[in-house]
Coordinates of C-alpha atoms in Angstrom, one line a residue:
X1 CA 1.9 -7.9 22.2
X2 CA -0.1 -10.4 20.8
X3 CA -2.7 -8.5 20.5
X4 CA -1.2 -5.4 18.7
X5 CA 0.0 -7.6 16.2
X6 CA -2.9 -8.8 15.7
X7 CA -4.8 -5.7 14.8
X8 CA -1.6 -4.6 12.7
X9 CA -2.5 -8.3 10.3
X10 CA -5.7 -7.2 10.5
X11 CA -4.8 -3.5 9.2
X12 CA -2.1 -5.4 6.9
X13 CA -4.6 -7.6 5.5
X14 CA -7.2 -4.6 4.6
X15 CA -4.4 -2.1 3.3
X16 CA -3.3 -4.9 1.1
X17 CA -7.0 -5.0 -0.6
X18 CA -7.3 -1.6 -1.1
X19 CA -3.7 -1.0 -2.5
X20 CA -4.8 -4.5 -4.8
X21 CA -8.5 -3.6 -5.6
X22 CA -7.3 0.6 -6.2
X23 CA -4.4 2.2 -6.0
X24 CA -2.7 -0.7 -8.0
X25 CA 0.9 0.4 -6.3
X26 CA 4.1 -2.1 -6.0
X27 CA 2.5 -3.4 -2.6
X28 CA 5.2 -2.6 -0.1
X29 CA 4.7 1.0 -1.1
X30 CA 1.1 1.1 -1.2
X31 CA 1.0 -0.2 2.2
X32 CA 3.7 2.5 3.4
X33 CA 1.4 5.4 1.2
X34 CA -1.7 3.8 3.5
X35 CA 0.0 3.5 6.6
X36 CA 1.0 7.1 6.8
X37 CA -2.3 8.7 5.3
X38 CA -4.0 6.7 8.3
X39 CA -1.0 8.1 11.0
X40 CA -2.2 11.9 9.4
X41 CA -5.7 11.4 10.1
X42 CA -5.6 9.8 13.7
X43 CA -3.3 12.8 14.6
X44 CA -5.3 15.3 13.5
X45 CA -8.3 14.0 15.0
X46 CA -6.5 13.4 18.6
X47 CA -8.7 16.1 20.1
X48 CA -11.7 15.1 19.0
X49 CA -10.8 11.1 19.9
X50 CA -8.2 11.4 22.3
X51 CA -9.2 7.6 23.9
X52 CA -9.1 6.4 20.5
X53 CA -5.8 8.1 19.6
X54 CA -4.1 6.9 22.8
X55 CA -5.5 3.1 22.0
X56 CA -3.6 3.6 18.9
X57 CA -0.7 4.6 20.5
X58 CA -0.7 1.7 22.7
X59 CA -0.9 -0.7 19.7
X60 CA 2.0 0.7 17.7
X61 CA 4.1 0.0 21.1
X62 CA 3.5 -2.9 22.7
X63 CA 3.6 -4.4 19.1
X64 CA 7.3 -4.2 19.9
X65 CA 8.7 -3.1 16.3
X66 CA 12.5 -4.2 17.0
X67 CA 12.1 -7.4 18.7
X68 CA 8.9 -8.3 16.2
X69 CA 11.1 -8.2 13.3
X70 CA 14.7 -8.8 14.4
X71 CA 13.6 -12.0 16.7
X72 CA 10.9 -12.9 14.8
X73 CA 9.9 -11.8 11.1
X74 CA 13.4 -10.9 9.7
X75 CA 14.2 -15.3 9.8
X76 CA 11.3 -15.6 7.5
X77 CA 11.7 -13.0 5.4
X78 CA 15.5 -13.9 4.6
X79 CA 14.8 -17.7 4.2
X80 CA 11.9 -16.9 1.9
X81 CA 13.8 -15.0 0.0
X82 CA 17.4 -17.3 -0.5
X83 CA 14.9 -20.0 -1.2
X84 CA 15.0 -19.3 -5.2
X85 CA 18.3 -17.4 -5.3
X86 CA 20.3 -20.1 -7.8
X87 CA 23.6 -20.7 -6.4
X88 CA 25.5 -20.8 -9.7
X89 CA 24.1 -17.4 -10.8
X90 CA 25.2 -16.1 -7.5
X91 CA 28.8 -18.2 -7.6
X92 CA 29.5 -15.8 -11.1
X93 CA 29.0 -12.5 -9.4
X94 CA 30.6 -13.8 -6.0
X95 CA 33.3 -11.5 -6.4
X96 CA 30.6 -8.6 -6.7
X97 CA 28.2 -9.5 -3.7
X98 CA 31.0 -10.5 -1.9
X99 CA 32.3 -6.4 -2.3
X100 CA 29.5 -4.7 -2.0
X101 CA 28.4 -6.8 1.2
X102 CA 31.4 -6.2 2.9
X103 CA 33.8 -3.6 1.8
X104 CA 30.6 -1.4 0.5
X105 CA 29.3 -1.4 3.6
X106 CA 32.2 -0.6 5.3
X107 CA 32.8 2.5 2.8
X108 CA 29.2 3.4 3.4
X109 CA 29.3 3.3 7.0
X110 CA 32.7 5.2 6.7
X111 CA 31.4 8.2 4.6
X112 CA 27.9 8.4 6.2
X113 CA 29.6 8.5 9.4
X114 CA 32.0 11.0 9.3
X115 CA 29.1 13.5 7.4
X116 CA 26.5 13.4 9.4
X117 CA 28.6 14.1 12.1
X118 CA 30.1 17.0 10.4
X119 CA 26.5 18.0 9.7
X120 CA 25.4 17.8 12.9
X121 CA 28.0 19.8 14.0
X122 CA 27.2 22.4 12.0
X123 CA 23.3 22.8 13.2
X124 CA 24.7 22.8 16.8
X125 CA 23.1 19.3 17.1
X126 CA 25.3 17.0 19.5
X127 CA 25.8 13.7 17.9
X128 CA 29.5 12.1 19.0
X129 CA 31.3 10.3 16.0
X130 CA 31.2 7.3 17.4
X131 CA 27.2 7.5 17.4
X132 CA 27.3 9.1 14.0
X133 CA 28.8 5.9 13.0
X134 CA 26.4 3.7 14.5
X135 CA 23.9 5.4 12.4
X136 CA 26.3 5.1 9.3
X137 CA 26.1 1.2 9.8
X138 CA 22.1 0.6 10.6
X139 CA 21.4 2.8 7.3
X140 CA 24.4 1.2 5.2
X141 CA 22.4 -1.9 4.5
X142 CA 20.2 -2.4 1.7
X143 CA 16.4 -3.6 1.4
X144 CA 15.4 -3.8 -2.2
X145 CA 12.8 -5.8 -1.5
X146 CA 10.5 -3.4 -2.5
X147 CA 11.9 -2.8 -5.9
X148 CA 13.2 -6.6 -7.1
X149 CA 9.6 -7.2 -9.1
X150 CA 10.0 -3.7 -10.9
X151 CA 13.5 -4.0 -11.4
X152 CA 12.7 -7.3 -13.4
X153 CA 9.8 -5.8 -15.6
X154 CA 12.3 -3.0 -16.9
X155 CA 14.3 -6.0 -18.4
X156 CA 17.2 -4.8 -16.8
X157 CA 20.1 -7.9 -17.5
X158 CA 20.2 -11.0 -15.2
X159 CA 24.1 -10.4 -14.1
X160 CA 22.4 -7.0 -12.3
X161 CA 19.3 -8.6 -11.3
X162 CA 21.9 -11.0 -9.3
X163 CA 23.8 -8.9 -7.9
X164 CA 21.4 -6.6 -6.4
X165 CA 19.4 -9.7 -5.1
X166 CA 22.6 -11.4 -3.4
X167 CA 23.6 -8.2 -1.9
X168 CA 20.3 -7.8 -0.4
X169 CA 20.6 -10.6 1.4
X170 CA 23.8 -10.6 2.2
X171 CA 24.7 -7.7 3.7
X172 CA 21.9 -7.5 6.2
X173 CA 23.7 -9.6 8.0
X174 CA 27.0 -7.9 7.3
X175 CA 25.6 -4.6 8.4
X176 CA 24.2 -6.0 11.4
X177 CA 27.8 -6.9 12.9
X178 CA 29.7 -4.0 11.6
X179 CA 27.0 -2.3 14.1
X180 CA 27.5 -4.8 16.7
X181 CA 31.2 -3.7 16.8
X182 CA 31.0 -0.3 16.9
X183 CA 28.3 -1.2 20.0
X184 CA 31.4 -2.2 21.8
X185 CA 33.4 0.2 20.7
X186 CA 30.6 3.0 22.2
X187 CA 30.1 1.2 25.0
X188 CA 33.4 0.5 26.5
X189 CA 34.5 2.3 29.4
X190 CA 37.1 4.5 28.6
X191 CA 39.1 3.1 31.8
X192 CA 39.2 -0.7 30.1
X193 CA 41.9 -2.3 29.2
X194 CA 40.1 -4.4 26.7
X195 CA 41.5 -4.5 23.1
X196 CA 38.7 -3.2 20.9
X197 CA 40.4 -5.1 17.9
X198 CA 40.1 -8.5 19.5
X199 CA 36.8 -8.0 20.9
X200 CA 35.5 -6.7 17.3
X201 CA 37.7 -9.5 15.5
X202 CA 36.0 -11.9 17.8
X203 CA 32.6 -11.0 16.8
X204 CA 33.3 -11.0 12.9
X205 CA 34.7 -14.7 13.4
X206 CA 31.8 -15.7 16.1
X207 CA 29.0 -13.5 14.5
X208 CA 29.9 -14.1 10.7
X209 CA 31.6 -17.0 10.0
X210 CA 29.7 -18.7 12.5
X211 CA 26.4 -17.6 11.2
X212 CA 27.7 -19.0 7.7
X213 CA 28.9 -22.1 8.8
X214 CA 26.1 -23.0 11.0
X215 CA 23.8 -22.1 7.6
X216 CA 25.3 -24.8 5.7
X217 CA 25.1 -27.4 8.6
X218 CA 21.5 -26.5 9.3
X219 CA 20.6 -26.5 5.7
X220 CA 22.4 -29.5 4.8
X221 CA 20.7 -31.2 7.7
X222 CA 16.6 -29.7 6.5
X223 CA 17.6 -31.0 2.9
X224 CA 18.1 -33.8 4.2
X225 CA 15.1 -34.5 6.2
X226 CA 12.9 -33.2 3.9
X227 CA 14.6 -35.1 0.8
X228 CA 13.5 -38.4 2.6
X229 CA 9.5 -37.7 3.8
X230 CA 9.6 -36.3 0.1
X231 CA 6.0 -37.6 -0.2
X232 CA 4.6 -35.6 2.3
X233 CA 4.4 -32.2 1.3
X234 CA 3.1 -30.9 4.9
X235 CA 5.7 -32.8 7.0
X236 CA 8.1 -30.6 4.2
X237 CA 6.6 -26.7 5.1
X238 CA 6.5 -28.2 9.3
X239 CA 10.4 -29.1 9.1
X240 CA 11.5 -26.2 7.0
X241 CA 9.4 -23.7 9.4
X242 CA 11.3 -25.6 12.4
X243 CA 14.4 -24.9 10.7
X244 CA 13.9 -21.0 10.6
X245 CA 12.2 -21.0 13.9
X246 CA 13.8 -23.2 15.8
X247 CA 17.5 -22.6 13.7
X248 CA 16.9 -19.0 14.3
X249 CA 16.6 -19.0 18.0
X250 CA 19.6 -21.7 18.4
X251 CA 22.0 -19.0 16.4
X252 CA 21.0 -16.5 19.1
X253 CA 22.1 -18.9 21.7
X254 CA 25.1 -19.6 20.3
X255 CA 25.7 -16.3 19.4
X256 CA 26.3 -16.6 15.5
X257 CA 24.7 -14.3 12.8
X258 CA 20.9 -15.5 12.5
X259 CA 20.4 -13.3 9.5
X260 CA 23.5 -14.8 7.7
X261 CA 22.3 -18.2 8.6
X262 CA 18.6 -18.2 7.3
X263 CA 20.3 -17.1 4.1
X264 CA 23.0 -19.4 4.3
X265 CA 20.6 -22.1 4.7
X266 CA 17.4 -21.5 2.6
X267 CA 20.1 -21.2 -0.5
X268 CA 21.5 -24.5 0.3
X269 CA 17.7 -26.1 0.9
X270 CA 16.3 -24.1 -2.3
X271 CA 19.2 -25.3 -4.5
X272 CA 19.4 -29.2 -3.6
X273 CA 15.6 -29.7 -3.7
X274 CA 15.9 -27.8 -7.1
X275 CA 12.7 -25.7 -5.4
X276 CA 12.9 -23.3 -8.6
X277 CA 11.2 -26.0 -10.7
X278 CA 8.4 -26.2 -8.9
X279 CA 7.6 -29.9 -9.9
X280 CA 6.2 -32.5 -7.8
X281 CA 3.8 -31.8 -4.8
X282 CA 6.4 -30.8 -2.1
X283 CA 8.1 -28.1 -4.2
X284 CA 4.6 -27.0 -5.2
X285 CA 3.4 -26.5 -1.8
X286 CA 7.0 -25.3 -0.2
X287 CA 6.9 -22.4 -3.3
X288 CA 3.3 -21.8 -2.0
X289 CA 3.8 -21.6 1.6
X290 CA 6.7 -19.8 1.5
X291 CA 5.4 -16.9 -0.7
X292 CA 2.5 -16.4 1.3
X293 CA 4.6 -16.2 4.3
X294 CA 6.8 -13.7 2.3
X295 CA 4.0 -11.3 1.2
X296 CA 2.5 -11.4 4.8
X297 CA 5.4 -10.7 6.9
X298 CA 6.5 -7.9 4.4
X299 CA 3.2 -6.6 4.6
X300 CA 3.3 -6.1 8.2
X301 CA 6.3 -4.8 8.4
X302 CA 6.0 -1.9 6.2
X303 CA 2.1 -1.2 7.3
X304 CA 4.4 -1.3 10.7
X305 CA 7.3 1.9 9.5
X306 CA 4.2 3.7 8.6
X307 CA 2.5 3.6 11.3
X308 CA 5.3 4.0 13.8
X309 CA 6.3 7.2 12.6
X310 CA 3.4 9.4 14.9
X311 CA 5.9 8.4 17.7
X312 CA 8.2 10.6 16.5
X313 CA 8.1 14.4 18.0
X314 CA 8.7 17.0 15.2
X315 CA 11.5 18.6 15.4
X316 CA 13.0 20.9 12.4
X317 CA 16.8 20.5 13.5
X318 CA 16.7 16.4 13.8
X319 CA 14.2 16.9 10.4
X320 CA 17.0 18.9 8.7
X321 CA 19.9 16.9 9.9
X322 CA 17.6 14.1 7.9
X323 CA 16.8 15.1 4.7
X324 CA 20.5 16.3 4.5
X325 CA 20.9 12.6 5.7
X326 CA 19.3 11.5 2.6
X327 CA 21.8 13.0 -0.1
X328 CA 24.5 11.8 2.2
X329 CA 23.4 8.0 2.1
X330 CA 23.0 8.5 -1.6
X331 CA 26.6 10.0 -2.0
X332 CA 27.8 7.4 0.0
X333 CA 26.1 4.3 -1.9
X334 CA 27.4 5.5 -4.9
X335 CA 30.9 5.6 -3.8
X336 CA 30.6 2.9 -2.2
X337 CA 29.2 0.8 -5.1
X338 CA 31.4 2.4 -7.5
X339 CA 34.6 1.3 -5.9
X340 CA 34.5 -1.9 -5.8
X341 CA 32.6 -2.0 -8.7
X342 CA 35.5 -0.5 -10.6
X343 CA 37.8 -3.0 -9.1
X344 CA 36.2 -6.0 -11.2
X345 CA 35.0 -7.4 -14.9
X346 CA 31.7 -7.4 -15.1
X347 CA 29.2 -8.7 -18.3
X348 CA 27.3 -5.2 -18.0
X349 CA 28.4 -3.1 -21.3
X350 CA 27.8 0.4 -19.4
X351 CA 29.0 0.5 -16.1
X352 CA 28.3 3.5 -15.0
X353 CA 24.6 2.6 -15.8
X354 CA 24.6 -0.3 -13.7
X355 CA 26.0 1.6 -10.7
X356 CA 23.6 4.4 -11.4
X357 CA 20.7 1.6 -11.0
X358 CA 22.5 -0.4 -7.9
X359 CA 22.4 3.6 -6.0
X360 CA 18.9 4.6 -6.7
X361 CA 17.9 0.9 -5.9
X362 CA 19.4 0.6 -3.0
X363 CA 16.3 1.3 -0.6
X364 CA 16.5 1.2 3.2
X365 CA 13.6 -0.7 4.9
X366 CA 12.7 -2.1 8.0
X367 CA 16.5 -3.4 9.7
X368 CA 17.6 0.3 9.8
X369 CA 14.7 1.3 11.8
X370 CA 14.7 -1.9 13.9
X371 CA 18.4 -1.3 14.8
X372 CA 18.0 2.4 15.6
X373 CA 15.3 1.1 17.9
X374 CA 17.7 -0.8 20.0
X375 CA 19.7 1.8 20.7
X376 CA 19.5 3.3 24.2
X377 CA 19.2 7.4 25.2
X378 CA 22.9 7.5 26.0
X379 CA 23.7 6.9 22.4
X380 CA 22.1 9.6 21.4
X381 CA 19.4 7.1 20.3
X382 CA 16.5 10.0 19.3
X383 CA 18.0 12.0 17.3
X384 CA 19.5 8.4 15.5
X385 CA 15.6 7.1 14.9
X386 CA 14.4 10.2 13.5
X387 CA 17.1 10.5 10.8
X388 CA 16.8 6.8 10.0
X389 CA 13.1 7.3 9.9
X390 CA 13.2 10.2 7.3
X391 CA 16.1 8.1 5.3
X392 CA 13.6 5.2 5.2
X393 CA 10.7 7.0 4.1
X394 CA 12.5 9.0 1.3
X395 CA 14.3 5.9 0.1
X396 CA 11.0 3.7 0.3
X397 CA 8.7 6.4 -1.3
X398 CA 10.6 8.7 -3.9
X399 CA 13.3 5.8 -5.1
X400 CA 10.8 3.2 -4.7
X401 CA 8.2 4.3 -6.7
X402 CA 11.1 5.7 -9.6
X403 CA 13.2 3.1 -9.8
X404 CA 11.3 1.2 -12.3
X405 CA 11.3 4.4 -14.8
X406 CA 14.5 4.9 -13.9
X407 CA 15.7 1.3 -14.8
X408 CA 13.7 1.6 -18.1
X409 CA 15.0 5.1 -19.0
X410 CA 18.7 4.0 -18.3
X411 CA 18.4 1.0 -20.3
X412 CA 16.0 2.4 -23.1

């Protein structure tokens, strides 16, 4: 494994020149554009380097893409990113983040659901509910990573900005658990007497509110620390990597939301240390450290959905099924943003404009794919990562590369 990944930094680190030094593209989405241009022409020269072509293979694989990010790079990634969210920006659109992570995802899961099982019944494609579900809730979170530096270049206003940042990071964490819960629901033997309420009910209060509170302990406990070796700026970046390694891996063993943690926590470390100023030597170097750490691992991981793709066997049922897929997870954003958006006062003078922008931003990145991953063949788990994969790639490559015109456009 350790040496896949490395040749995938290495392949990271290059595609992230080229897309810098030429094709000048938001760099998430140059690195996907590169990734699959360099799946096309290993494939179609299998024949004539089948060892090479099978090496490749190999990489992709053992580089493990699930357990890569969810146990490893999705910590960094979430931290990194609460670091600078300002907690009293977020605290006047609680009400919104706090809908769309919860009850928008639950709407979203809802709708996708129930149509793409509908669908699949319809191209004689067996896919239970309950599995069409599971895919409603791996695809129902948002990544808008890849759009949150065009998003602020098309001067959109700074009440949307927030809420489309603390949704992101919010309901990744959300989404993960609404999945875990229908995981029990799929797996239970149909023979158990097991209350699927109280198991699921137990999960949202051990998975969720435990991954919350144990955020605020652990970040209260890095401010903290690094508050009193203030004057030693590398002592700062070891303890705060500890506390997203070494937090992260505790919250699996005490089986509380990692995801919602590292966000939980980073916010709380980012806000007392007043990180956004950037003044002072440790704040310098923690902006520094961390935003290189940011642009790597996001590098990796989409030079990683690229290249992962080959592994999929074409087939034009499961390929319908997913570009139908794709106007249903649009539909179902909408609604699902709409609703609760409806239900609330908000400083945005067009509404409808603001939900328009909150739908076509709301891409679908690496979590989707790394949750369809886990899932086994009883749960119908190919068909599952071959929708999600052509979700993903639509989302990351047509709405990706748009939603800046579209922003400016809307708001012009």
């Amino acid at each position: 494994m350790f040496q896949s990944f490395s040749i995938i930094f290495l392949i990271a680190a290059f595609f992230s020149y080229v897309n810098y030094k030429w094709l000048k593209l938001p760099s998430t989405i140059g690195l996907m554009i590169l990734a699959l241009s360099t799946v096309i022409l290993i494939t179609l020269t299998q024949n004539i380097f089948p060892a090479f072509y099978l090496y490749f293979c190999d990489v992709v694989i053992n580089t493990d893409f699930r357990s890569l990010l969810m146990d490893g790079m999705l910590s960094f990634l979430l931290f990194a990113g609460s670091l600078h969210v300002n907690i009293d920006d977020l605290k006047k659109e609680r009400k919104s983040i706090l809908l769309f992570a919860t009850f928008g995802v639950l709407i979203s899961t809802t709708i996708v659901g129930f149509l793409t099982y509908y669908l699949a019944q319809s191209l004689s494609i067996e896919l239970p509910l309950i599995h069409a579900l599971l895919f409603g809730a791996l695809i129902s979170p948002t990544d808008p990573i890849a759009v949150m530096s065009i998003l602020k270049k098309a001067n959109i206003q700074k009440s949307l900005g927030v809420k489309i940042e603390g949704e992101s990071l919010f309901n990744d964490g959300i989404g993960v658990v609404v999945f875990s819960g229908l995981l029990i629901v799929a797996r239970l033997d149909e023979n158990s007497n097991e209350s699927v309420s109280s198991a699921i009910g137990e999960l949202f209060l051990m998975e969720a509110v435990g991954g919350i509170v144990y955020g605020l302990i652990l970040g209260y406990i890095g401010y903290r620390v690094i508050k009193s070796i203030n004057e030693n700026p590398q002592l700062a970046v070891l303890i705060s990597l500890a506390i997203v390694i070494g937090g992260y891996a505790i919250a699996s063993l005490l089986h509380v939301s990692g995801p919602l943690a590292m966000v939980v926590s980073g916010m709380v470390i980012g806000n007392k240390i007043n990180i956004a100023s950037n003044k002072g030597i440790t704040r310098k170097m923690l902006n520094e450290i961390w935003e290189v750490l940011d642009d790597v691992f996001n590098a990796i991981l989409f030079v990683l959905i690229g290249l992962s793709i080959h592994l999929l066997k074409f087939d034009s049922l499961y390929l319908t099924l997913g570009v139908l897929s794709v106007f249903v997870v649009l539909l179902a954003r909408f609604i699902s943003v709409l609703l609760p958006y409806s239900l609330l006062k908000h400083e945005e003078s067009k509404p409808i404009k603001t939900v328009a922008i909150l739908t076509w931003g709301g891409l679908r990145g690496g979590i989707s794919i790394a949750l369809a991953l886990s899932l086994s063949e009883d749960l119908s788990a190919e068909i599952i990562l071959y929708i999600t994969y052509v979700v993903v790639l639509v989302s990351i490559l047509a709405q990706g590369l748009s939603i800046g015109k579209v922003a400016k456009k809307i708001y012009s």
